Structures are given as C-alpha cells and as structure tokens.
Coordinates of C-alpha atoms in Angstrom, one line a residue:
Chain A
M5 CA 138.7 64.7 -55.8
S6 CA 141.4 66.2 -54.3
T7 CA 141.8 69.9 -54.3
E8 CA 145.3 70.1 -52.9
P9 CA 147.0 73.2 -54.9
R10 CA 150.5 72.1 -56.3
N11 CA 151.3 75.5 -57.0
P12 CA 151.6 77.3 -53.3
E13 CA 151.4 81.0 -55.3
Y14 CA 148.0 80.0 -57.1
A15 CA 146.5 82.7 -55.7
A16 CA 149.1 85.3 -57.1
T17 CA 149.0 83.3 -60.7
V18 CA 145.1 83.4 -60.9
R19 CA 145.4 87.5 -60.0
R20 CA 148.3 88.3 -62.0
S21 CA 146.6 86.1 -65.1
F22 CA 143.0 88.1 -64.3
E23 CA 144.6 91.2 -64.8
A24 CA 146.3 90.4 -67.8
Q25 CA 142.7 89.7 -69.1
G26 CA 141.8 93.1 -71.0
V27 CA 138.3 91.9 -71.4
M28 CA 137.6 91.9 -67.7
T29 CA 138.8 95.3 -67.3
L30 CA 136.4 96.4 -70.1
L31 CA 133.5 94.7 -68.3
G32 CA 134.1 95.6 -65.4
A33 CA 134.7 92.0 -63.5
S34 CA 136.5 91.4 -60.4
L35 CA 137.9 88.8 -58.9
V36 CA 136.4 88.1 -55.9
E37 CA 137.4 84.8 -54.5
V38 CA 140.2 82.9 -55.3
A39 CA 140.1 79.4 -53.2
P40 CA 141.5 75.7 -54.3
G41 CA 139.4 74.5 -57.2
H42 CA 136.7 77.3 -56.7
V43 CA 137.2 81.0 -58.3
E44 CA 134.3 83.2 -58.3
I45 CA 133.9 86.8 -60.6
E46 CA 131.5 89.4 -60.5
V47 CA 130.0 92.3 -62.8
V48 CA 128.0 94.6 -62.3
P49 CA 125.5 95.4 -65.0
R50 CA 125.3 98.7 -67.1
P51 CA 124.0 99.7 -70.4
E52 CA 127.4 98.7 -71.9
L53 CA 126.7 94.9 -70.8
S54 CA 123.2 94.7 -72.3
Q55 CA 121.6 92.3 -74.9
Q56 CA 118.2 94.3 -76.5
Q57 CA 116.2 94.0 -73.4
S58 CA 118.7 95.7 -71.2
F59 CA 119.3 92.0 -69.6
L60 CA 123.1 91.6 -69.6
H61 CA 124.1 89.7 -72.7
A62 CA 124.3 86.1 -72.6
G63 CA 128.1 86.5 -74.0
V64 CA 128.6 88.6 -70.6
T65 CA 127.2 85.8 -68.2
T66 CA 129.2 83.3 -70.1
T67 CA 132.5 85.5 -70.3
I68 CA 132.0 85.5 -66.6
L69 CA 131.4 81.9 -66.3
D70 CA 133.7 81.1 -68.4
S71 CA 136.9 82.5 -66.6
A72 CA 135.7 81.4 -63.1
C73 CA 135.8 78.0 -64.3
G74 CA 139.3 78.5 -66.1
Y75 CA 140.6 80.0 -62.9
A76 CA 139.3 77.6 -60.6
G77 CA 141.1 74.8 -63.0
L78 CA 143.8 76.7 -62.8
T79 CA 144.4 76.8 -59.1
L80 CA 144.9 73.1 -59.1
M81 CA 147.4 73.2 -61.7
P82 CA 151.4 73.2 -61.1
A83 CA 153.3 76.4 -61.3
G84 CA 154.4 77.6 -65.1
S85 CA 150.9 76.4 -65.8
E86 CA 148.3 78.4 -68.2
V87 CA 144.9 77.1 -69.0
L88 CA 143.2 77.3 -72.5
T89 CA 139.5 76.5 -72.8
V90 CA 138.6 74.2 -75.0
E91 CA 135.0 73.7 -75.0
L92 CA 132.3 75.6 -72.5
K93 CA 128.2 75.1 -72.7
V94 CA 125.8 77.2 -70.9
N95 CA 122.6 77.4 -70.1
L96 CA 120.5 80.6 -69.5
L97 CA 117.6 80.2 -66.8
A98 CA 116.8 83.3 -66.0
P99 CA 117.2 86.7 -66.7
A100 CA 120.6 88.2 -65.3
A101 CA 119.9 91.4 -63.9
G102 CA 120.2 92.9 -60.1
D103 CA 123.1 94.6 -58.2
R104 CA 125.4 92.2 -59.9
V105 CA 126.0 89.4 -61.1
V106 CA 128.8 86.6 -59.7
A107 CA 129.7 83.3 -61.7
R108 CA 131.3 80.5 -59.3
G109 CA 133.7 78.3 -60.5
R110 CA 134.6 74.7 -59.3
V111 CA 136.7 72.3 -60.5
V112 CA 134.7 68.7 -61.0
R113 CA 138.0 66.8 -62.4
S114 CA 141.2 67.7 -62.7
G115 CA 143.7 65.4 -64.8
R116 CA 147.3 65.8 -66.2
T117 CA 145.8 67.5 -69.3
L118 CA 142.3 68.0 -68.9
T119 CA 140.1 69.6 -66.4
V120 CA 136.7 69.3 -66.5
A121 CA 134.5 72.3 -64.2
Q122 CA 131.1 73.4 -63.4
G123 CA 129.7 77.1 -62.5
D124 CA 126.8 78.9 -61.7
A125 CA 125.7 82.4 -62.0
Y126 CA 123.7 84.1 -59.6
A127 CA 122.3 87.7 -60.1
V128 CA 121.9 89.0 -56.6
T129 CA 119.5 92.1 -55.5
G130 CA 119.9 93.0 -51.7
G131 CA 120.1 89.5 -50.1
D132 CA 118.4 87.7 -52.7
E133 CA 120.4 85.5 -55.2
V134 CA 118.9 84.3 -58.7
H135 CA 119.9 81.3 -60.6
C136 CA 120.8 82.5 -63.8
A137 CA 123.0 80.4 -65.4
T138 CA 124.9 77.1 -65.1
I139 CA 128.4 76.4 -67.1
T140 CA 130.1 72.9 -68.0
A141 CA 133.2 73.4 -69.4
T142 CA 136.5 71.2 -70.6
L143 CA 139.7 73.2 -70.1
I144 CA 143.7 72.4 -71.2
R145 CA 146.6 72.5 -69.5
V146 CA 149.3 74.3 -71.6
D147 CA 153.0 75.8 -70.2
A148 CA 153.1 79.2 -69.7
P149 CA 155.5 81.3 -72.3
G150 CA 158.6 82.4 -71.3
Chain B
M2 CA 114.6 73.7 -93.8
S3 CA 112.4 76.5 -95.4
T4 CA 114.3 79.9 -95.1
E5 CA 111.4 82.2 -96.0
P6 CA 111.2 85.4 -94.1
R7 CA 107.6 85.7 -92.5
N8 CA 109.2 89.0 -91.5
P9 CA 109.5 91.3 -94.5
E10 CA 111.2 93.8 -92.1
Y11 CA 113.5 91.2 -91.1
A12 CA 116.5 93.0 -91.3
A13 CA 115.7 96.3 -89.8
T14 CA 114.2 94.3 -86.9
V15 CA 117.7 92.6 -86.8
R16 CA 119.9 95.9 -87.3
R17 CA 117.2 97.7 -84.6
S18 CA 117.8 95.2 -82.1
F19 CA 121.5 94.8 -82.8
E20 CA 122.0 98.1 -82.4
A21 CA 120.2 98.2 -78.9
Q22 CA 122.7 95.5 -77.3
G23 CA 125.1 97.5 -75.4
V24 CA 127.6 94.7 -75.6
M25 CA 127.9 94.9 -79.4
T26 CA 128.9 98.7 -79.5
L27 CA 131.5 97.9 -76.2
L28 CA 133.2 95.0 -78.3
G29 CA 133.4 97.6 -81.6
A30 CA 131.2 94.6 -82.9
S31 CA 129.5 95.0 -86.5
L32 CA 126.7 93.4 -88.4
V33 CA 128.4 92.4 -91.4
E34 CA 125.8 90.3 -93.5
V35 CA 122.0 89.7 -92.7
A36 CA 120.3 87.3 -94.7
P37 CA 117.2 84.8 -94.1
G38 CA 118.5 82.4 -91.9
H39 CA 122.0 83.7 -91.9
V40 CA 123.8 86.5 -90.3
E41 CA 127.6 87.7 -89.6
I42 CA 128.7 89.5 -86.8
E43 CA 132.6 90.8 -86.6
V44 CA 135.0 92.1 -84.4
V45 CA 138.6 93.7 -84.6
P46 CA 140.9 92.2 -81.7
R47 CA 142.2 94.5 -79.9
P48 CA 144.2 94.6 -76.4
E49 CA 140.5 95.2 -74.4
L50 CA 139.3 92.1 -75.6
S51 CA 142.1 89.8 -74.8
Q52 CA 142.3 86.9 -72.3
Q53 CA 145.9 86.5 -70.6
Q54 CA 147.6 85.7 -73.7
S55 CA 146.8 88.4 -75.8
F56 CA 143.9 86.5 -78.0
L57 CA 140.4 87.6 -78.3
H58 CA 139.1 86.3 -75.0
A59 CA 136.6 83.3 -75.4
G60 CA 134.0 85.1 -74.2
V61 CA 134.1 87.6 -77.2
T62 CA 134.2 85.2 -79.3
T63 CA 131.2 83.2 -77.4
T64 CA 129.3 86.9 -77.6
I65 CA 129.7 87.4 -80.8
L66 CA 128.5 83.7 -82.0
D67 CA 125.8 83.6 -79.9
S68 CA 124.5 86.9 -81.4
A69 CA 124.6 85.7 -85.0
C70 CA 122.8 82.9 -84.3
G71 CA 120.3 84.3 -82.2
Y72 CA 119.6 86.9 -85.1
A73 CA 119.7 84.4 -88.1
G74 CA 116.8 82.7 -85.9
L75 CA 115.1 86.0 -85.8
T76 CA 115.3 86.7 -89.4
L77 CA 112.6 83.6 -89.9
M78 CA 110.4 84.8 -87.2
P79 CA 106.9 86.5 -87.5
A80 CA 107.1 90.3 -86.9
G81 CA 106.8 91.1 -83.2
S82 CA 109.1 88.6 -82.0
E83 CA 111.9 88.3 -79.7
V84 CA 114.9 85.9 -79.5
L85 CA 116.7 84.6 -76.5
T86 CA 119.2 81.9 -76.0
V87 CA 118.4 78.9 -74.2
E88 CA 121.6 77.6 -74.6
L89 CA 124.9 77.7 -76.1
K90 CA 128.0 75.0 -76.3
V91 CA 131.2 76.5 -78.1
N92 CA 134.2 74.8 -78.8
L93 CA 137.4 76.6 -79.1
L94 CA 139.4 75.4 -82.2
A95 CA 142.6 77.9 -82.6
P96 CA 143.7 80.9 -81.2
A97 CA 141.4 83.4 -82.2
A98 CA 143.8 86.3 -83.6
G99 CA 144.3 88.5 -86.9
D100 CA 143.0 91.4 -88.2
R101 CA 139.4 90.7 -87.5
V102 CA 137.3 87.6 -85.8
V103 CA 134.0 86.8 -88.2
A104 CA 130.9 85.1 -86.9
R105 CA 128.8 83.4 -89.0
G106 CA 125.2 82.3 -87.9
R107 CA 122.8 79.8 -89.6
V108 CA 119.2 78.2 -88.6
V109 CA 119.5 74.8 -88.8
R110 CA 115.9 74.2 -87.4
S111 CA 113.4 76.8 -87.0
G112 CA 109.8 75.6 -85.0
R113 CA 107.1 77.5 -83.8
T114 CA 108.8 78.0 -80.3
L115 CA 112.2 76.4 -80.6
T116 CA 115.1 77.5 -83.4
V117 CA 118.7 75.4 -83.5
A118 CA 121.1 77.5 -84.8
Q119 CA 125.0 76.5 -85.3
G120 CA 127.9 78.8 -86.4
D121 CA 131.2 79.4 -87.4
A122 CA 134.0 81.6 -86.0
Y123 CA 136.9 82.4 -88.3
A124 CA 140.2 84.6 -87.8
V125 CA 141.2 86.6 -90.9
T126 CA 144.5 87.9 -91.7
G127 CA 144.4 89.2 -95.0
G128 CA 143.1 86.6 -97.5
D129 CA 143.0 84.1 -95.0
E130 CA 140.8 82.5 -92.7
V131 CA 141.4 80.2 -89.7
H132 CA 138.5 78.2 -88.5
C133 CA 138.7 79.4 -84.7
A134 CA 135.2 78.4 -83.2
T135 CA 131.9 76.6 -83.7
I136 CA 128.9 77.1 -81.5
T137 CA 125.3 75.1 -81.6
A138 CA 122.5 77.1 -79.6
T139 CA 119.3 76.9 -78.8
L140 CA 117.0 79.9 -78.8
I141 CA 113.4 80.5 -77.9
R142 CA 111.3 82.9 -79.9
V143 CA 109.4 85.4 -77.1
D144 CA 106.8 88.3 -77.6
A145 CA 108.3 92.0 -78.3
P146 CA 107.3 93.9 -75.4
G147 CA 104.9 96.9 -76.2
Chain C
M10 CA 142.1 70.9 -92.7
S11 CA 144.1 67.9 -94.1
T12 CA 142.5 65.0 -94.4
E13 CA 145.3 62.6 -94.8
P14 CA 145.2 59.6 -92.9
R15 CA 148.6 58.6 -91.3
N16 CA 147.5 55.3 -90.7
P17 CA 147.4 53.6 -94.1
E18 CA 145.1 50.7 -92.2
Y19 CA 143.0 53.2 -91.1
A20 CA 139.7 51.4 -92.4
A21 CA 140.7 48.3 -90.6
T22 CA 141.2 49.7 -87.6
V23 CA 137.9 51.4 -87.3
R24 CA 136.4 48.1 -88.2
R25 CA 138.0 46.1 -85.8
S26 CA 137.4 48.9 -82.9
F27 CA 133.9 48.5 -84.1
E28 CA 133.2 45.0 -84.2
A29 CA 134.4 45.0 -80.4
Q30 CA 132.1 47.5 -79.4
G31 CA 129.3 45.0 -78.1
V32 CA 126.3 47.6 -77.6
M33 CA 127.1 48.3 -81.4
T34 CA 125.7 44.6 -81.7
L35 CA 122.9 45.2 -79.4
L36 CA 121.5 47.9 -81.1
G37 CA 121.7 46.2 -84.3
A38 CA 124.4 48.9 -86.0
S39 CA 126.2 48.9 -88.8
L40 CA 129.5 50.7 -90.4
V41 CA 128.2 52.0 -93.9
E42 CA 131.0 54.1 -94.7
V43 CA 134.6 54.5 -93.5
A44 CA 136.7 57.7 -95.2
P45 CA 139.7 59.6 -93.8
G46 CA 137.6 62.3 -91.4
H47 CA 134.4 60.6 -92.0
V48 CA 132.2 58.0 -91.0
E49 CA 128.4 56.5 -91.5
I50 CA 126.6 54.4 -88.8
E51 CA 123.1 53.3 -89.0
V52 CA 120.7 51.5 -87.0
V53 CA 116.9 50.2 -87.9
P54 CA 114.3 51.6 -85.5
R55 CA 112.6 48.7 -83.6
P56 CA 111.0 48.8 -80.5
E57 CA 113.4 47.8 -78.6
L58 CA 115.7 51.3 -79.0
S59 CA 112.3 53.0 -78.7
Q60 CA 111.7 55.7 -75.7
Q61 CA 108.0 55.7 -74.4
Q62 CA 106.3 57.2 -78.1
S63 CA 107.8 54.3 -80.1
F64 CA 110.4 56.6 -81.7
L65 CA 114.2 56.4 -81.6
H66 CA 115.4 56.6 -77.7
A67 CA 117.6 60.2 -77.6
G68 CA 120.4 57.8 -76.4
V69 CA 120.6 55.3 -79.0
T70 CA 120.5 58.5 -81.6
T71 CA 123.2 59.9 -79.5
T72 CA 124.9 56.3 -79.0
I73 CA 125.3 56.3 -82.9
L74 CA 126.6 59.8 -83.5
D75 CA 129.3 59.4 -80.6
S76 CA 130.7 56.2 -82.6
A77 CA 130.6 58.1 -85.7
C78 CA 132.0 61.0 -84.4
G79 CA 135.0 58.8 -82.6
Y80 CA 135.4 56.9 -85.8
A81 CA 135.5 59.7 -87.9
G82 CA 138.5 61.1 -85.3
L83 CA 140.2 57.9 -85.6
T84 CA 140.8 57.5 -89.2
L85 CA 143.1 60.3 -89.0
M86 CA 145.0 59.3 -86.0
P87 CA 148.3 57.4 -86.2
A88 CA 148.5 53.5 -86.1
G89 CA 148.6 52.4 -82.4
S90 CA 145.8 54.9 -81.6
E91 CA 142.7 54.7 -79.4
V92 CA 140.0 57.3 -79.4
L93 CA 138.0 58.4 -76.3
T94 CA 135.1 60.9 -76.1
V95 CA 135.5 63.7 -73.9
E96 CA 132.4 65.5 -73.9
L97 CA 129.5 65.0 -76.7
K98 CA 126.8 67.7 -77.1
V99 CA 123.4 66.6 -79.1
N100 CA 120.4 68.7 -80.1
L101 CA 117.5 66.6 -80.8
L102 CA 115.9 68.1 -83.8
A103 CA 112.9 65.8 -85.2
P104 CA 111.6 62.5 -84.0
A105 CA 114.0 59.8 -85.1
A106 CA 111.4 57.2 -87.2
G107 CA 111.6 55.8 -90.8
D108 CA 113.1 52.8 -92.2
R109 CA 116.6 53.6 -90.9
V110 CA 118.5 56.0 -89.2
V111 CA 121.8 57.3 -90.1
A112 CA 124.8 59.3 -88.3
R113 CA 127.4 60.8 -90.2
G114 CA 130.3 62.3 -88.3
R115 CA 133.4 64.3 -89.8
V116 CA 136.3 65.8 -88.0
V117 CA 136.2 69.4 -87.8
R118 CA 140.2 69.9 -86.2
S119 CA 142.3 67.2 -85.8
G120 CA 145.3 68.2 -83.6
R121 CA 147.9 66.0 -81.7
T122 CA 145.7 65.4 -78.4
L123 CA 142.1 66.8 -78.9
T124 CA 140.1 66.2 -81.8
V125 CA 136.7 67.7 -82.5
A126 CA 134.1 66.6 -84.4
Q127 CA 130.8 67.3 -85.4
G128 CA 127.4 64.9 -87.3
D129 CA 124.4 65.0 -88.1
A130 CA 121.7 62.4 -87.8
Y131 CA 119.1 61.5 -90.3
A132 CA 115.8 59.4 -90.2
V133 CA 115.8 57.7 -93.6
T134 CA 112.5 56.7 -95.1
G135 CA 112.4 55.5 -98.8
G136 CA 114.4 58.5 -100.5
D137 CA 113.3 61.2 -97.8
E138 CA 115.9 62.1 -95.3
V139 CA 114.6 64.3 -92.3
H140 CA 117.2 65.6 -90.4
C141 CA 117.1 64.4 -86.6
A142 CA 120.0 65.3 -84.8
T143 CA 123.2 67.3 -84.8
I144 CA 126.3 66.6 -82.6
T145 CA 129.5 67.9 -81.4
A146 CA 132.2 66.1 -79.6
T147 CA 135.7 66.4 -78.2
L148 CA 137.6 63.4 -78.6
I149 CA 141.0 62.3 -77.2
R150 CA 143.9 60.2 -78.7
V151 CA 144.9 57.0 -76.4
D152 CA 147.5 54.7 -76.7
A153 CA 145.8 51.5 -77.7
P154 CA 147.1 48.7 -75.3
G155 CA 149.4 46.6 -76.2
Chain D
M14 CA 113.6 76.2 -57.0
S15 CA 109.8 74.5 -56.4
T16 CA 109.9 70.9 -56.2
E17 CA 106.0 70.5 -55.2
P18 CA 104.8 67.8 -57.4
R19 CA 101.7 69.3 -59.3
N20 CA 100.7 65.7 -60.3
P21 CA 100.2 63.7 -57.3
E22 CA 100.5 60.4 -59.3
Y23 CA 104.2 61.2 -60.3
A24 CA 105.6 58.5 -59.8
A25 CA 103.2 56.3 -61.3
T26 CA 103.3 58.3 -64.3
V27 CA 106.9 58.1 -64.3
R28 CA 107.1 54.3 -63.7
R29 CA 104.9 53.6 -66.6
S30 CA 106.7 55.3 -68.8
F31 CA 109.9 54.1 -68.0
E32 CA 108.1 50.5 -68.9
A33 CA 107.1 51.9 -72.1
Q34 CA 110.8 52.5 -73.1
G35 CA 111.7 49.9 -74.9
V36 CA 115.9 50.7 -75.0
M37 CA 115.7 50.4 -71.5
T38 CA 114.5 47.0 -70.8
L39 CA 117.4 46.3 -74.1
L40 CA 120.0 47.7 -71.6
G41 CA 119.0 45.8 -68.6
A42 CA 118.4 49.1 -67.0
S43 CA 116.6 50.1 -63.6
L44 CA 114.5 53.1 -62.0
V45 CA 115.9 52.7 -58.7
E46 CA 114.5 56.1 -57.2
V47 CA 111.8 58.9 -58.1
A48 CA 111.1 61.6 -55.8
P49 CA 110.0 65.3 -56.9
G50 CA 112.4 66.5 -59.1
H51 CA 115.0 63.5 -59.2
V52 CA 115.3 60.1 -60.3
E53 CA 118.1 57.5 -60.2
I54 CA 118.4 55.0 -63.1
E55 CA 120.7 52.5 -62.9
V56 CA 122.5 50.2 -65.1
V57 CA 125.1 46.5 -65.0
P58 CA 127.8 46.6 -67.0
R59 CA 128.4 43.7 -69.3
P60 CA 130.0 42.8 -72.7
E61 CA 127.1 43.9 -74.7
L62 CA 126.8 47.0 -73.5
S63 CA 131.1 47.7 -73.6
Q64 CA 133.2 50.5 -76.2
Q65 CA 136.0 48.7 -77.6
Q66 CA 137.8 48.6 -73.8
S67 CA 135.1 46.6 -72.4
F68 CA 133.9 49.9 -70.3
L69 CA 130.5 51.0 -70.9
H70 CA 129.9 52.9 -74.3
A71 CA 129.7 56.2 -73.8
G72 CA 125.9 56.2 -75.5
V73 CA 125.1 54.2 -72.6
T74 CA 126.1 56.2 -69.9
T75 CA 124.4 58.7 -71.8
T76 CA 121.2 56.9 -72.4
I77 CA 120.7 56.4 -68.5
L78 CA 121.2 60.0 -67.6
D79 CA 119.2 61.4 -70.2
S80 CA 116.3 59.3 -69.3
A81 CA 117.3 60.1 -65.4
C82 CA 117.4 63.9 -66.2
G83 CA 114.2 63.7 -68.8
Y84 CA 111.9 61.6 -65.3
A85 CA 113.2 64.0 -63.0
G86 CA 111.7 67.0 -64.9
L87 CA 108.3 64.7 -65.6
T88 CA 108.3 64.2 -62.0
L89 CA 107.6 68.0 -62.0
M90 CA 105.0 68.5 -64.5
P91 CA 101.2 68.6 -64.6
A92 CA 99.5 65.0 -64.9
G93 CA 98.9 64.5 -68.9
S94 CA 102.3 65.5 -69.6
E95 CA 105.2 64.3 -71.8
V96 CA 108.8 65.0 -71.8
L97 CA 111.2 64.9 -74.4
T98 CA 114.8 66.1 -75.0
V99 CA 115.7 69.1 -77.1
E100 CA 118.9 68.7 -76.3
L101 CA 122.0 66.8 -73.9
K102 CA 125.5 67.5 -73.3
V103 CA 127.8 65.4 -71.3
N104 CA 131.2 64.9 -70.2
L105 CA 132.9 61.7 -69.8
L106 CA 135.0 62.3 -66.2
A107 CA 136.3 58.2 -65.8
P108 CA 136.0 54.6 -67.0
A109 CA 132.4 53.8 -66.5
A110 CA 133.2 50.6 -64.8
G111 CA 132.4 48.2 -61.7
D112 CA 129.5 46.6 -60.2
R113 CA 126.6 49.0 -61.3
V114 CA 126.3 52.6 -63.1
V115 CA 124.1 54.8 -61.4
A116 CA 122.8 58.1 -63.5
R117 CA 121.2 60.5 -60.7
G118 CA 119.1 63.3 -62.6
R119 CA 117.9 66.3 -60.6
V120 CA 116.0 69.5 -61.9
V121 CA 117.2 72.7 -62.1
R122 CA 114.7 75.1 -63.3
S123 CA 111.3 73.8 -64.0
G124 CA 109.7 76.3 -66.6
R125 CA 106.0 75.9 -68.1
T126 CA 107.7 74.9 -71.3
L127 CA 111.3 74.3 -70.7
T128 CA 112.9 72.1 -67.7
V129 CA 116.3 72.2 -66.9
A130 CA 118.0 69.5 -65.4
Q131 CA 121.4 68.1 -64.6
G132 CA 122.7 65.0 -63.5
D133 CA 125.8 62.6 -62.6
A134 CA 127.1 59.3 -63.4
Y135 CA 129.0 57.2 -60.5
A136 CA 130.5 53.6 -61.2
V137 CA 130.0 51.7 -58.4
T138 CA 132.2 48.9 -56.7
G139 CA 131.6 47.8 -53.4
G140 CA 131.3 50.9 -51.4
D141 CA 132.9 53.0 -53.5
E142 CA 131.7 55.8 -56.3
V143 CA 133.5 57.0 -59.2
H144 CA 132.1 60.3 -60.5
C145 CA 132.2 58.9 -64.3
A146 CA 130.2 61.5 -65.8
T147 CA 128.3 64.6 -65.7
I148 CA 125.4 65.5 -68.1
T149 CA 123.2 69.1 -68.7
A150 CA 120.0 68.5 -70.5
T151 CA 116.8 71.0 -71.6
L152 CA 113.6 69.2 -71.9
I153 CA 110.3 70.5 -73.4
R154 CA 107.1 69.6 -72.2
V155 CA 104.8 68.4 -74.4
D156 CA 101.1 66.9 -74.0
A157 CA 100.4 63.2 -73.8
P158 CA 98.8 61.5 -76.6
G159 CA 95.5 60.3 -76.4

C-alpha cells in the first residue's frame, strides 16, 4: 500500500483537527506521533478515566484508538479532507493500566472514499508494554467545511 | 431469552458500579433506566465531548453504549458478579448532536460465562429521535473482588 | 427510516443477482422472502456444510446472513445498482442445527453511498426457532456493470 | 505472547478436525500450514464459490479466514480441546480473485477460556499477492466430546 501523502501539510492538518477535538483535552490525551499512514495518541490513566475496577474504561481506550486510526487515515487524504468513522470494532485483551496507554493506528487500505485502519493499544509501565486492545475501523473521507 | 434476574439487588448493583466509573462522572453521563436485561445511559453533548466538527466524538457515543450493554448484562448475572467487555463493534449512523444522546443496551444472549448484548444510541432534540449508532458487544462475567 | 423502494423492479433485481451467486447454489440456499429493506435466505443443514461437530459451519451461517443483509440493502437502491460488502461482524449465539437455518436481513440505515444492515439467523426445528447468530454489515452501492 | 504448544500433537489435532469439517471439502479448501499460533488455509476460486460478479463470495473468504483463526487458536490449546467461534469481524479490502486465495490466521491473545486471533486473506496470482480481507475473531475453548 502506498503511504505517500498527497497533502504536504498532512501533519499540520492532523494537529489542527486533534486540537479541535474537545474530548482529547478532557481525557488529557496527547498526539505523540504523526507519520504518513501512522498516528500515535496516548493518555495517562487517572481515576476520572476509570471503569469500576480502576482500569481505564474500555470506552476511553476505544476513543484514543478510534482517533489514532482516523488520523492515520487523514494523513493519506488530499488537502481539504475530513475523516469520519463509519464503524469500529475493538477487542479488549488485557486490563489497561500502567503509566500510560498508547494507541497506535495504521492504514491498511486507503481508497478514494473509504479507508480501513487497524490499531493496537499498549499499557506501558517503565520499559514494559502490555498489548491491551486491538481495533479495526472503517473511515470515510468527506470534504472539510468552508 | 429469560430476563428473570437472579440477583434481587440487580438495580442497586448496577447503580453502585456506575457510580464507581470515574469516566461516567467526567462525561456527565447519567443512568436513566435499569431493568432486567435493559439499561439506558444518557449524556448531554457539550464542547468538551466533541470531535473536530462539534458533534459528539464517536468514542463518547461508544463509551455510553458500552456501559449500557455491560450493565444490561450485569442485571441478569448472579450476585457477586462483575462484567468486563471482551469486544465491541459500533456503527456510526448519523451525527450525534441534539439536546441529549441516549444509549439503550439490551441482552441478546445470557450464558454462564459470556453474554451478548446489543444497543442503539439516539440523538434526541425535543420529541425527535435520530438513530445515531448501533453496537454489538460480547461481555464476560467475572467474580467481583472481595 | 424510509423503506420506499426507488427501483420498482427491486424483487426481480435481487432474484437475478441471487441466481448469479454460484455459492448459493453450492450451499443449497434459497431466497424465501424479498420485501423492501428486508430479505430472508435459508439453508438446510447437511454434512457438507458442517464444522467438526456436525453443526452448520460459522462461515455458512455468515454467508447467508451476509447475502440477506446485502440483498436487503439492494432492495432500497436505485435501478442499475450493485451492492458489495464493506465489512461484516457476526456473533454466534447457539449451535446452528435443526431442519433449516433462516437468515433475516434488514436495513438499518440507507445512505447514498453506504448502507448499514443488521440480521439474525434462527435454527428452526418444527415450529421452534433458536436464535443462533446476529450480524451487522456495512454495504456499498456500486454501479452495475454495463 | 507465548506460542509454545501445550499439546504436542497439535498439528495432528488440527488436521483431524479440518478433515471433519464437511464445508472445507465442499469449498475445496486445503490446509497449507499448521504451526504454533499460525495456520494457513487456501481455496481456488471457481464459479461455484462466486458472488454475482464472479469474485469469491465474501462468505467464502470469511469461512476460510474463520477456520484459519480457529485452528491457529487450537494449536495453542491443551489436548482434548475443541474451539468454537464466539464472534468474527471481517473487512473486505479488494475483490478476491486470482489463482488462489490464502487465509492466514494468527493468535493475538491466548487465554484460559478465550483466544483472540487475527488473520488476513490474500488473492494470489503468480507471484503477486493482493491483500483482500482482514479478520478479528474471538474463540472459546471447549472440551472435546468423548
């Protein structure tokens, strides 16, 4: 699959969109890597993000995986594009705990209308990574407003 | 499918667990209905919950759908159970906007170990409901700690 | 959701396409109902369709669920359309055994490009139906060749 | 993830189960590789396996992907186990055509009760491989009868 970006400003486009996502601020998520066809987002677990057992809520893990996949897709779209999630599927593999949880999204197929991305989340403690979730998402390109 | 609860305290069990989910407080989500095999959770869209176009982020819709399904499952489990999500799959059908977004989860199959639940989210504006997402989730029963 | 067909020949279109699917003949599947936004396909379990325990193979159940969803989608598309599956997700709820297994697909959202359908499979023995699988599928409309 | 097989006869166990799946014979599928945590199954496209445009039906691609994942899981289970699919999710990425279509399944997480596997299907023409589908599946271990 070609991962040649058609939008030379792809990284700035992703960063601007990320900053416009209120929920990323609410979760305290940060954009740690933006490369063609590949994006990483991480979050630091804290009580406000937990489910009933104090692990990161599946919905929070899913939220950063979804955004990592969406932005991985956006890096390969032409300028003036926005990306929406059509559907996503996540398997939770292990409790999401640790110093931080990092979600890595990558493009599997980049079509004119639809993009398919996959991603994985890892719970990182010191130098140790535990694979805690995996996602497959279908994305659709739409024209950015204005 | 039988929806006879085996835990007579099922509603209190769900409410206690919901209150222990820090992320529900962070999102401002509320538990609006708890019945055997059926749970509803709603959230009021606000800028802090948005994606880049000011609609509710897919991850937020997924978070309340996931909890609605999980708690629908928990209502049918024996006392002393907790529920974890094994996997979930969400299709986003329409932008999630409106006065509030309500997620309704229901049990489709309740087994000894695994439960399958489905749910739907609706964007409600006045008396109008727009179907904005649908979920299928697989849940696993585990013994509650201590 | 509107289920008004835009193609007055929708039923003939579906039947013609079904007959062109070699795999339906191989499985011995039959098209038992075609209505706007709703299609039913059934198959009679036999050893050639089994997994290792003599139940219907998950792949066979998935195949008829996928076609039931795809054709449910096709009933609402304009004349000259074909439908392809973008993705599908199936939960297997109970062993698929019995006199026949019937897959019922229905359209949940019918868009210009994408359609979302859901469906359920039932194992029927005499007058008894066991819910054995549930599917959610995303479909794409394409122009029929020539 | 450890991929140390606990059943020294894992390959024979998989081959015996594969031969008991009537649908594999019907499809003309063959088991081309069995290694710990990794299984490959392939099928040669022919009119009897087609959808309406003469490509391999999504259900057939799904069937061999499902079996490849299930058997990848079975290679890591203790002797006396059988594997059933709890749920599967497939994205179709490109038309499945070519000399043969090969499905490769691998274990992502191997738990006591549940196993998560992922896989990919490729349409092979000469030395060329086109990535045509990707699957994530959840499997459950059950005791083999008898």
